[in-house]
XYZ file of C-alpha atoms in Angstrom:
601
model
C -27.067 -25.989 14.208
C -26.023 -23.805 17.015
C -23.413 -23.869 19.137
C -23.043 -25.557 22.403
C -19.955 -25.691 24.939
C -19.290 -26.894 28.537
C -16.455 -26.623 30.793
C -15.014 -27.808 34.114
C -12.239 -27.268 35.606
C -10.519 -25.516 39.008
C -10.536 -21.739 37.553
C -13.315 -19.817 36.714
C -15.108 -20.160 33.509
C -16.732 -17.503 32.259
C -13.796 -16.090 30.552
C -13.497 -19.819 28.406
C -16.933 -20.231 27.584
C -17.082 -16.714 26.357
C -13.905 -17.205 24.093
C -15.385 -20.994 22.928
C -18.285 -19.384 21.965
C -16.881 -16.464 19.741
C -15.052 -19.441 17.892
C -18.490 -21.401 17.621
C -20.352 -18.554 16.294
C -19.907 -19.851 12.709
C -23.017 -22.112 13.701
C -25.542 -19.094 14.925
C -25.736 -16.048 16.164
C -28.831 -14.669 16.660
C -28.387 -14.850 20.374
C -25.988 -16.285 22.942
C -25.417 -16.904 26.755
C -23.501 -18.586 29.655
C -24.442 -20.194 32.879
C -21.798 -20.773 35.654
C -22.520 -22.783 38.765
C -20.145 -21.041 41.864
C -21.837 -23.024 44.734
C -24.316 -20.282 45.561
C -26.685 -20.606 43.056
C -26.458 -21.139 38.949
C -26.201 -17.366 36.919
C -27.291 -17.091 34.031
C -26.905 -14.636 31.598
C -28.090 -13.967 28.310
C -29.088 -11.884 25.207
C -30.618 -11.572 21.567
C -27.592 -10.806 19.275
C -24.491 -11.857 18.898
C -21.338 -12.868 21.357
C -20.159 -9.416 21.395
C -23.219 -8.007 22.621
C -23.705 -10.592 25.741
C -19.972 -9.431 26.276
C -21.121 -5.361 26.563
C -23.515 -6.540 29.703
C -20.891 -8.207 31.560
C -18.955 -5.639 33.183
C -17.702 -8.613 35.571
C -17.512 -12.321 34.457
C -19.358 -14.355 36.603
C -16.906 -16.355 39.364
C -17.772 -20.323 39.002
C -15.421 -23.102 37.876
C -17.938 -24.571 35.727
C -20.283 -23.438 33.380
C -22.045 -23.712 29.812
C -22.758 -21.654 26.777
C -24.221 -21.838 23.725
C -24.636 -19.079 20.397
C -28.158 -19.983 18.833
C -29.539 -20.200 15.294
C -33.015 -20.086 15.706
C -35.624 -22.284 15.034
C -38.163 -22.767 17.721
C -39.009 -18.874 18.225
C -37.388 -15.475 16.960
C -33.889 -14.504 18.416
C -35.263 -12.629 21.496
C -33.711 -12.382 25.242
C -35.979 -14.976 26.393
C -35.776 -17.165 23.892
C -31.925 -17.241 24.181
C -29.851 -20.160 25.619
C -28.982 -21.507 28.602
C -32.672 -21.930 29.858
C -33.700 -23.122 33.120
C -36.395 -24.872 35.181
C -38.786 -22.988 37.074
C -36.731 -22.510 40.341
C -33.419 -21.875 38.022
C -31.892 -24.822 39.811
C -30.753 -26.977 36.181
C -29.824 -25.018 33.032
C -29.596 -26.682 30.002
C -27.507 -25.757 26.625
C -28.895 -27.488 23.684
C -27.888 -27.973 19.834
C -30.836 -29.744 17.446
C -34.764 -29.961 17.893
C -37.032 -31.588 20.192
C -39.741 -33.210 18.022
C -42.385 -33.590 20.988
C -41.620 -30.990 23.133
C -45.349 -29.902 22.591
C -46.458 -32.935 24.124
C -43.733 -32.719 26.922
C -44.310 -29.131 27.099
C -48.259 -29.766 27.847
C -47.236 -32.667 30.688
C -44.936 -30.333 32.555
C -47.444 -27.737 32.887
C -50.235 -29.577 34.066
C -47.671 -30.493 37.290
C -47.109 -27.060 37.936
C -44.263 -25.852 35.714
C -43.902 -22.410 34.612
C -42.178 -21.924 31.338
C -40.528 -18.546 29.861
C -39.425 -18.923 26.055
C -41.150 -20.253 22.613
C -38.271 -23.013 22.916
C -38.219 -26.687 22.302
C -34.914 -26.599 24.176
C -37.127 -25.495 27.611
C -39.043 -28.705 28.332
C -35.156 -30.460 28.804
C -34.449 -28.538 32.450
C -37.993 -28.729 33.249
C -37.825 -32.783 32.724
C -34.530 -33.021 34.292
C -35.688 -31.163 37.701
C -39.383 -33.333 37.285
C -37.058 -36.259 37.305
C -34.969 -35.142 40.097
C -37.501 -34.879 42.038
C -38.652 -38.075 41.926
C -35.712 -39.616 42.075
C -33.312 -37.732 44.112
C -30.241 -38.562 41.826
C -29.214 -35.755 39.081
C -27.597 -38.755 36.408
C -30.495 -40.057 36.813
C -32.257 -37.810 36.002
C -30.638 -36.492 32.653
C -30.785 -40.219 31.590
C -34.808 -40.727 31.760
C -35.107 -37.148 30.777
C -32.992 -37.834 27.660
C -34.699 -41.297 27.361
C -38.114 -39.089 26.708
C -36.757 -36.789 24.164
C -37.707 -37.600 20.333
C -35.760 -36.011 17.902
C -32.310 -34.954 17.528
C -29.767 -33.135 20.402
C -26.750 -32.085 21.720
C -26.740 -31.251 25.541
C -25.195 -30.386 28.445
C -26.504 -29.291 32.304
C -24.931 -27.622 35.185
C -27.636 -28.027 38.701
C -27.442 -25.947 41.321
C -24.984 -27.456 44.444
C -23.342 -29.803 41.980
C -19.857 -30.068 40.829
C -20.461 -31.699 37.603
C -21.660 -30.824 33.861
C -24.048 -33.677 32.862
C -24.247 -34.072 29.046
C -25.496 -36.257 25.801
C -25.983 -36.822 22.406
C -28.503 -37.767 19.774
C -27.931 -36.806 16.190
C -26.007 -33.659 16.866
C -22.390 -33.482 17.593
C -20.603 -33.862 20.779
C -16.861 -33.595 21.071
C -14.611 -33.949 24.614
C -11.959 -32.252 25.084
C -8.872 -33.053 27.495
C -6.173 -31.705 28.812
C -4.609 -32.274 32.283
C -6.165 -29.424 34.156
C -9.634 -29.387 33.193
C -12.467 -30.715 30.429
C -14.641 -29.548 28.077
C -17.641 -30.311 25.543
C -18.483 -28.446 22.748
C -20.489 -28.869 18.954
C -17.216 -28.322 16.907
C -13.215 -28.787 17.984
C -12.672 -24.964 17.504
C -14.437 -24.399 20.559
C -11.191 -25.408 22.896
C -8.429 -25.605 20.515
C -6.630 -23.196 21.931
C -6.684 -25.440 25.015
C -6.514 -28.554 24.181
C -5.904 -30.924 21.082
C -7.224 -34.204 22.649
C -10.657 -35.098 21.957
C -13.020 -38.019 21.812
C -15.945 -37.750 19.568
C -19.035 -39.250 21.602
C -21.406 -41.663 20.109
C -25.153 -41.529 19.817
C -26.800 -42.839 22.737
C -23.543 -41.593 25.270
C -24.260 -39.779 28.675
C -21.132 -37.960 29.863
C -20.703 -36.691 33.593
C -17.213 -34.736 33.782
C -16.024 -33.472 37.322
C -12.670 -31.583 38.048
C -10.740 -34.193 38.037
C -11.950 -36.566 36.192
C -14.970 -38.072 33.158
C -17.274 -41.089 32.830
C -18.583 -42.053 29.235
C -21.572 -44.498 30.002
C -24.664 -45.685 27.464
C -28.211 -44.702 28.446
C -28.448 -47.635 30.800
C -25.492 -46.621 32.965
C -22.854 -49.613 31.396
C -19.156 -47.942 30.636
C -18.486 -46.697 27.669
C -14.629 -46.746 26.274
C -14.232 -44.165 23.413
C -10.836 -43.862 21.498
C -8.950 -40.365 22.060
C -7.910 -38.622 19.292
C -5.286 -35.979 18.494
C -6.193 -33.213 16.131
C -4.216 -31.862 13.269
C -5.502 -28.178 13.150
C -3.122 -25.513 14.656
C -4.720 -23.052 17.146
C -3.996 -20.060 14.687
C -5.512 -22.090 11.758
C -9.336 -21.243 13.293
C -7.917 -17.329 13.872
C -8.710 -14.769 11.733
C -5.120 -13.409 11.750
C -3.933 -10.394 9.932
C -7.596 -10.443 7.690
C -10.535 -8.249 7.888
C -12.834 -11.637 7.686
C -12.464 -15.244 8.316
C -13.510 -15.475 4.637
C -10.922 -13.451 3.122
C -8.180 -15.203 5.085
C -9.746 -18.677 4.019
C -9.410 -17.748 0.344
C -5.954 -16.871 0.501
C -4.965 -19.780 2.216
C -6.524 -21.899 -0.502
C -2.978 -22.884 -1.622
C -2.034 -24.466 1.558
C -5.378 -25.851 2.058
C -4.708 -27.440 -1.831
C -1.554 -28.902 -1.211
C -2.872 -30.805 1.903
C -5.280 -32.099 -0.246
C -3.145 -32.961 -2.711
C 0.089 -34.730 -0.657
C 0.666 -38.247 -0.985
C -2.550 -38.945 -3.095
C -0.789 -38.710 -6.645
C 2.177 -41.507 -7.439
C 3.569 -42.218 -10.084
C 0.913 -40.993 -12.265
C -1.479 -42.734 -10.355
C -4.407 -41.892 -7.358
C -3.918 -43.339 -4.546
C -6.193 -42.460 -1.312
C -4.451 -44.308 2.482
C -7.890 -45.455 3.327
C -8.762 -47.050 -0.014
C -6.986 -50.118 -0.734
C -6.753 -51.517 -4.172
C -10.368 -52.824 -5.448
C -12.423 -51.039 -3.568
C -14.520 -50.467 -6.210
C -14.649 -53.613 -8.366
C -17.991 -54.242 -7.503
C -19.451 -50.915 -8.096
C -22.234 -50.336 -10.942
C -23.916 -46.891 -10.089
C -22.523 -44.197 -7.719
C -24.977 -41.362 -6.160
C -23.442 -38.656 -4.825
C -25.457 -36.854 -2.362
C -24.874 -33.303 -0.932
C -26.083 -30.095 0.404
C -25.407 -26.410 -0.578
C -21.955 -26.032 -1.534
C -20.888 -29.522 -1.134
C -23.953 -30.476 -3.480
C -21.953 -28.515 -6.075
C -18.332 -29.965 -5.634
C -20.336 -33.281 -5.932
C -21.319 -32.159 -9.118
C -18.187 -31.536 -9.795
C -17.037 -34.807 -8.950
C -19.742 -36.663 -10.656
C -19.574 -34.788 -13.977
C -15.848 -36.537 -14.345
C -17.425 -39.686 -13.140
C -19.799 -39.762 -16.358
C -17.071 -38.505 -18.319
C -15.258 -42.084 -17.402
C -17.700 -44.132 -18.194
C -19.855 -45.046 -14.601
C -23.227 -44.208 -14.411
C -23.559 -41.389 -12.003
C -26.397 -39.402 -10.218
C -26.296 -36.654 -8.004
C -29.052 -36.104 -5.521
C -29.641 -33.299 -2.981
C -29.470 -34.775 0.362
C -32.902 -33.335 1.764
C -34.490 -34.675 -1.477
C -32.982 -38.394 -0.847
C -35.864 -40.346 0.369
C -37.858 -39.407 -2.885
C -35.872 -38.890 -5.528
C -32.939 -41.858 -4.952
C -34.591 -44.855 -6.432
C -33.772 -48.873 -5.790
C -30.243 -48.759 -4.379
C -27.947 -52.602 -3.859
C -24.612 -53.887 -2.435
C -23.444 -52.403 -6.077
C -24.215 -49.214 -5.324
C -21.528 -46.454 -4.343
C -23.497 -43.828 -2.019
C -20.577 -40.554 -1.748
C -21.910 -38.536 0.739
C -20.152 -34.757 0.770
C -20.281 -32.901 3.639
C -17.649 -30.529 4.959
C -18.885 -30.658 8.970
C -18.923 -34.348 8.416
C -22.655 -33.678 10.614
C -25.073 -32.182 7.832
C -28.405 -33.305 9.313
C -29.953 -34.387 5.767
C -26.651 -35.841 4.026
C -26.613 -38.354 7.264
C -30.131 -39.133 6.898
C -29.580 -40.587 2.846
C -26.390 -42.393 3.852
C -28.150 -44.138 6.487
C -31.112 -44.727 4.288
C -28.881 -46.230 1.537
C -27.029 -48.056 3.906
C -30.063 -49.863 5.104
C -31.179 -50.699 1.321
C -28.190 -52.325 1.210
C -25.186 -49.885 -0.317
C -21.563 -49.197 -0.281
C -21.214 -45.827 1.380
C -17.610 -43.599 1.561
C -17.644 -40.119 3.403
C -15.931 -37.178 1.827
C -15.424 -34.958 4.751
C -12.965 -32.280 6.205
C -13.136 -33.716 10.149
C -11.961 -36.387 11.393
C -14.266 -38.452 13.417
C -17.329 -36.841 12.375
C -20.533 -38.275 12.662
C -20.203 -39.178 8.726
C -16.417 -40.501 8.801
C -18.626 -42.955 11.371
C -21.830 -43.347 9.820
C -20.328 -43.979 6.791
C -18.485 -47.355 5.537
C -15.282 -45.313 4.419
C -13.986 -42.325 4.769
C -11.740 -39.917 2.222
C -10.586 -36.728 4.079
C -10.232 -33.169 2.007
C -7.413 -31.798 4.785
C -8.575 -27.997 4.314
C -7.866 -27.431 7.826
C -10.828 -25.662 10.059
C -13.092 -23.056 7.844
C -14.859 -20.852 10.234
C -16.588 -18.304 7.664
C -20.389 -19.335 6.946
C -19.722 -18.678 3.155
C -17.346 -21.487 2.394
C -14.526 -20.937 0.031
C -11.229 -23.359 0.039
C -13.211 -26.462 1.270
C -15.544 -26.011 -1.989
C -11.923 -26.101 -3.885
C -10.479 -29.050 -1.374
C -13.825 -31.033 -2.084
C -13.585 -30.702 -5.957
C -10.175 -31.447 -5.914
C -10.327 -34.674 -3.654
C -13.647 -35.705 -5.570
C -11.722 -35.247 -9.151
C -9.610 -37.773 -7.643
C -11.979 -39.902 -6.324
C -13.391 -40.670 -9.513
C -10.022 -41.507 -11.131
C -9.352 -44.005 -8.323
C -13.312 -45.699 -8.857
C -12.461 -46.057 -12.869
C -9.783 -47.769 -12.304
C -11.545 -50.052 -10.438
C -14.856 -50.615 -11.889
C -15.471 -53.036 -14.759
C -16.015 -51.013 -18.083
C -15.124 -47.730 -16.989
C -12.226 -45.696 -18.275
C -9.842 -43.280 -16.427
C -9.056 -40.207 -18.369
C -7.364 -40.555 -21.392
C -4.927 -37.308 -20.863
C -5.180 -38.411 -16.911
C -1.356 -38.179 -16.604
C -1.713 -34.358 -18.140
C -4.431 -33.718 -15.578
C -2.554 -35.069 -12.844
C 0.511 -33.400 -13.851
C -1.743 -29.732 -13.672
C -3.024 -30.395 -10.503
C 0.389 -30.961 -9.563
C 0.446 -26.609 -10.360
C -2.644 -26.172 -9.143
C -2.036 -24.458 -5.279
C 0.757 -22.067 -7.295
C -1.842 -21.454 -10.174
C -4.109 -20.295 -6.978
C -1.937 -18.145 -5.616
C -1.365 -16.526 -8.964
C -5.226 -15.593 -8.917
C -4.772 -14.286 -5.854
C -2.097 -11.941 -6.619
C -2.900 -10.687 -9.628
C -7.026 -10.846 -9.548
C -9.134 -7.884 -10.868
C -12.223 -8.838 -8.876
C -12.257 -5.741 -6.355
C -12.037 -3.230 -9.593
C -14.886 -5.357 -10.522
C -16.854 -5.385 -7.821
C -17.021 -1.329 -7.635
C -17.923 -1.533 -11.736
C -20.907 -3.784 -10.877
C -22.118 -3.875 -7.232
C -24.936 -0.989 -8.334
C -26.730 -3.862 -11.019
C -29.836 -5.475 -10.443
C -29.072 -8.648 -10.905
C -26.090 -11.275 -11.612
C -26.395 -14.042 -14.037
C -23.408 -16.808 -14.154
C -23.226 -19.130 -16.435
C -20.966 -22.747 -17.157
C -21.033 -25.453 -19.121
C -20.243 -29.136 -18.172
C -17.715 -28.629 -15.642
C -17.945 -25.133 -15.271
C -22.066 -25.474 -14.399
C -21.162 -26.206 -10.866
C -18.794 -23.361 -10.669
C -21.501 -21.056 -12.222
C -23.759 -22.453 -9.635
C -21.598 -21.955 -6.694
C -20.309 -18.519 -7.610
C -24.201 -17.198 -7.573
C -24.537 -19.178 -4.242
C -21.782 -16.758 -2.991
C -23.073 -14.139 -4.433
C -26.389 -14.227 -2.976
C -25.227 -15.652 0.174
C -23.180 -13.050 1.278
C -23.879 -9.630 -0.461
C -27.835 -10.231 -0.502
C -28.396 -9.296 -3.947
C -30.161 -11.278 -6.505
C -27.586 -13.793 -8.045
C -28.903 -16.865 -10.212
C -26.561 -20.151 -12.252
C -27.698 -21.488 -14.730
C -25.785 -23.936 -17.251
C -24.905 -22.430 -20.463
C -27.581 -23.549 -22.633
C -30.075 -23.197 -20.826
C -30.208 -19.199 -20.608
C -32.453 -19.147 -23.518
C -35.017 -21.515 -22.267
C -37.032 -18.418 -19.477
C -34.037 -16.744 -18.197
C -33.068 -14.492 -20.745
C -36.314 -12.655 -20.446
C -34.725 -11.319 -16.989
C -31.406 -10.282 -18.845
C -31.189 -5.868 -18.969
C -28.059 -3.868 -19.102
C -28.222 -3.640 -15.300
C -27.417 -7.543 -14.944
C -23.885 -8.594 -15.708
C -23.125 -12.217 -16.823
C -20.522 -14.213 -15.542
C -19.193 -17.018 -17.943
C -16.950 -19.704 -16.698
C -14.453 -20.869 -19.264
C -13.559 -24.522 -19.188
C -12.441 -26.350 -22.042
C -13.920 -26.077 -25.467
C -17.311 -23.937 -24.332
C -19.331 -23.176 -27.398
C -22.482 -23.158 -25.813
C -21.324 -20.796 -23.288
C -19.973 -18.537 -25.673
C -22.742 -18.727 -27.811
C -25.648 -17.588 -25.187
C -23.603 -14.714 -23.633
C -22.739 -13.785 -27.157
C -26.955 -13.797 -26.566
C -27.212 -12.099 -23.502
C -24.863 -9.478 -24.653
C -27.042 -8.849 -27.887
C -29.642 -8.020 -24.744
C -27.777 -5.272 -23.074
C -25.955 -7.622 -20.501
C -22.069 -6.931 -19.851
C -20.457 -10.161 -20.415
C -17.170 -10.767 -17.653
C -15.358 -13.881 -19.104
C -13.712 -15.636 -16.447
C -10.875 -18.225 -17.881
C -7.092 -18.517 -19.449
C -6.309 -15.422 -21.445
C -6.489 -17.393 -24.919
C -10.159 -19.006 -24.409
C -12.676 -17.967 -27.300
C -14.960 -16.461 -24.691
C -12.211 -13.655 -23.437
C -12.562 -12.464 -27.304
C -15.968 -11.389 -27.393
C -16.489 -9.952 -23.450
C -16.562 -6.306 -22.232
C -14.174 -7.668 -19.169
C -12.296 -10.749 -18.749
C -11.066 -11.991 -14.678
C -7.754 -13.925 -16.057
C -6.866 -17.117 -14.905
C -3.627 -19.433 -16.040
C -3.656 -21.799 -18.509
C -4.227 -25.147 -17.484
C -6.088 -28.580 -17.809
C -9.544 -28.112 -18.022
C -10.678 -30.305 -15.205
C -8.716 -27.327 -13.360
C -9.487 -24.307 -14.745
C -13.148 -24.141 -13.265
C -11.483 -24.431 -9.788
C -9.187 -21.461 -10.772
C -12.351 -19.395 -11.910
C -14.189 -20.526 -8.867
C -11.268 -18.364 -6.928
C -12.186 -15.443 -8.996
C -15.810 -15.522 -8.333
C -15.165 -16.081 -4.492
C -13.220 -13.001 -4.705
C -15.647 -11.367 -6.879
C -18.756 -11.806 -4.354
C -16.419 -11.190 -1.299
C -15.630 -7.567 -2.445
C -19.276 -6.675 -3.381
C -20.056 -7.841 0.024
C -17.634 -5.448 1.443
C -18.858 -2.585 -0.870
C -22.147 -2.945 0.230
C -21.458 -3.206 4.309
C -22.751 -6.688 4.630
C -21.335 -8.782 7.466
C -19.117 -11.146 5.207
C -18.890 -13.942 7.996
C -22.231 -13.601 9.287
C -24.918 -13.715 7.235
C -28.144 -13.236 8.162
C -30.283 -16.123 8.603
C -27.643 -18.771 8.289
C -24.841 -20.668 9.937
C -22.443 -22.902 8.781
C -23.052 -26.458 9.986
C -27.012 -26.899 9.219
C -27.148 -30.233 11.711
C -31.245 -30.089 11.642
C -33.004 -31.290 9.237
């Protein structure tokens, strides 16, 4: 999952790349570095750490009107200087930027050596320049080249080459993403949109299997045979300043404050008349549907919860299934099977992997993803997008609430279609609520307590939160914040199930977080529990819930429908874990150890 770009163009470079790759280092950044080709020779340069720090040892950008960069997350190897991207063959002729992992490159590795290769790094990535100059060689002709060398790779990967004397960036994909960007006066690749958005808001999203060779002037798209390719260009939505952190401390602060906007994308145009309606669903979609799996990763995982919870609630028989836990743990799937696959990136390696498993046993499959053309809005049958704009901080916050929100709907739309099953009764009084939700948000926002919070409770030992029903997921995904970006111990749990091991865990020094949603007796019951223990109970829910009665502290959120109020919580606990994090230091929108787009499995 790290990030890759490429330009071309009749300027220099340097100054592009390094800008592309401070927007791409949402995706890794335990080291980065640039090559640029100038006609005497290809220079790279390279460090461990993070954008900022290859910046510091450039006191000149590098002249060259063509170059590539990438920001890495590791996996082959620890962040080191040598181990950082772009990497070279043994004359430094080709460099090579690459996103995903390089199943044989053992075998490869072991090939190249034995004809007199010298290699530098613990990389997979390595053996790609190596093969590409090997190939040269033999061949005389660079396209060439990248094609067989491609042609021997086994896994997944996201490329691109500059070679020494040549005015071209040579590039292709295989299971991680490639998008082209174009604009009149020059071209670029890159893993994610934000890369070049400040340049350029025409893209085409390339295809497995697709070899790209961009001059100055001009790009080919071909398949690994050398036959044309013709891939549709697309216009993206996003404005420039919507990837920017703006007037914010962190990308993730600014994200959660511009949850309201984010909502009411979500929401336009998909509620008439007191009924869902979704532009790429037509009527009966669904009519043939007997069993829907949701499948997920991370946060996603628990907005499909979220989703699927209502889904039982109507009547359909549901599952939910971890992506990376597919193969095992799905079961028989048929043509009557609904596969929802939830993925913001739209490239999660593992959510891909079940959809195209259930797709070959024979299911329906619908994407639920934030970007348009993504590998899943293609992989998938259908697609349903959540319009929460680009979200550059690791931790994500308003796409967990624009997922929820678009799955709550989702669900709606299937009862209505599926034999048997049975929309919500009070489903105009829930869609009425939603139609409050963004200002409810913004409420939160204005008037939340979290920060006094925080500084009450960032010295504990622990943090328990705990939901029923609905609010489970919103328990789960506020300790997933929690833990993600402060680095303290933070555990969900669902209501009842405190009693059954984790209460042995439960001292004065760990507060418990209960979500209130609805009628939650089993959530006021076992912190009523917990409290009895020594634990601080923080209710977090409309002023009049049961719960707020018997907690030390209560995070206030407006009275609404149910299905809502966990999403209003959610914003609390967001808040809540973003404020520790910035009591304790930690670097909110890079945390260590993870990126944002995990596109290997």
């Amino acid at each position: 999952m790290c990030g890759i770009i490429a330009r071309i163009g009749h300027d220099d470079a340097a100054e592009t790349l390094l800008s592309g790759l401070e927007n791409l280092e949402y995706r890794g950044y335990d080291s980065a570095g640039i090559a640029v080709q100038n006609g005497s020779g290809v220079k790279v340069h390279k460090c461990s750490g993070e954008v900022s720090d290859l910046k510091s040892t450039l006191d000149v950008h590098p002249n060259g009107n063509m170059g590539i960069g990438h920001t890495r997350w590791s996996t082959h190897g620890p962040p080191t200087d040598e181990n950082a991207h772009p990497h070279t063959d043994t004359v430094g002729d080709v460099a090579v930027v690459h996103n995903g992992v390089i199943d044989n490159y053992d075998e490869l590795k072991a090939d190249l050596k034995a004809n007199g290769h010298e290699f530098e790094s613990d990389t997979d990535t390595e053996v790609i320049p190596h093969l590409i100059d090997e190939y040269r060689t033999e061949t005389g002709d660079t396209e060439l080249a990248v094609r067989r060398a491609v042609d021997t790779l086994e896994g997944s990967y996201a490329i691109a080459a500059i070679v020494d004397g040549e005015n071209a960036v040579y590039a292709a994909r295989k299971g991680s993403p490639l998008v082209l960007g174009l604009n009149d006066e020059e071209w670029f690749l890159a893993s994610d949109v934000p890369a070049f958005l400040d340049y350029t808001d025409e893209v085409i999203y390339l295809e497995d299997g697709d070899i790209v060779v961009l001059n100055p002037d001009s790009y080919r798209i071909t398949d690994l045979e050398g036959s044309p390719v013709d891939r549709p260009v697309d216009t993206v939505d996003w404005d420039p300043e919507d990837a920017g952190k703006g007037e914010y401390d962190h990308y993730m602060l600014k994200e959660i404050n511009t949850q309201p906007t984010a909502l009411s994308n979500t929401i336009e145009g998909r509620v008439e008349d007191g009924d869902v309606a979704f532009e790429t669903l037509p009527a009966d979609s669904f009519e043939d549907i007997d069993t829907v799996q949701f499948v997920a990763c991370g946060t996603s995982y628990h907005a499909a919860m979220y989703g699927a919870q209502l889904l039982r609630t109507a009547g359909v028989r549901t599952e939910v299934i971890r992506a990376s836990e597919y193969e095992s743990m799905s079961g028989p799937v048929d043509e009557n099977t609904l596969v929802v696959a939830v993925t913001q990136s739209g490239e999660t390696a593992d959510t891909l992997d079940a959809v195209r498993r259930a797709t070959d046993g024979g299911a329906q499959s619908l994407a639920v993803t934030n970007v348009v053309g993504s590998t899943a809005a293609r992989t998938a049958d259908d697609a349903v997008y959540i319009r929460a704009g680009p979200e550059v901080g690791v931790a994500a916050t308003k796409t967990f609430s624009s997922q929820a929100v678009t799955l709550a709907l989702l669900t709606q739309r299937i009862a209505a279609d599926v034999p048997d099953a049975t929309p919500a009764e009070d489903r105009a009084a829930m869609l009425e609520d939603l139609e409050n939700l963004p200002q409810h948000v913004e409420t939160v926002l204005e008037t939340s307590q979290a920060e006094a919070l925080a500084r009450e409770t960032v010295d504990s030992e622990s943090y328990f939160f705990i939901g029923n029903g609905l609010g489970h997921s919103v328990a789960l995904e506020g300790a997933l914040k929690f833990k993600e970006i402060t680095y303290e111990h933070a555990e969900g749990f669902a209501s009842g199930e405190l009693k059954h091991g984790p209460l042995a865990l439960v001292t004065e020094q760990t507060p418990l977080f209960a979500v209130a949603t609805g009628d939650d007796k089993k959530t006021k019951t076992n912190a009523i529990e917990a409290q009895s223990r020594g634990a601080p109970i923080v209710a977090i829910g409309p002023d009049e819930h049961p719960l707020v009665d018997v907690a030390d502290t209560h995070l206030s959120v407006p009275d609404t429908h149910p299905v809502w109020a966990g999403l209003l919580a959610n914003v609390q606990l967001q808040l809540l874990s973003y404020h520790a994090a910035n009591l304790l230091g930690r670097p909110i929108d890079k945390p260590r150890n993870l990126a944002k787009s995990v596109t290997v499995e």
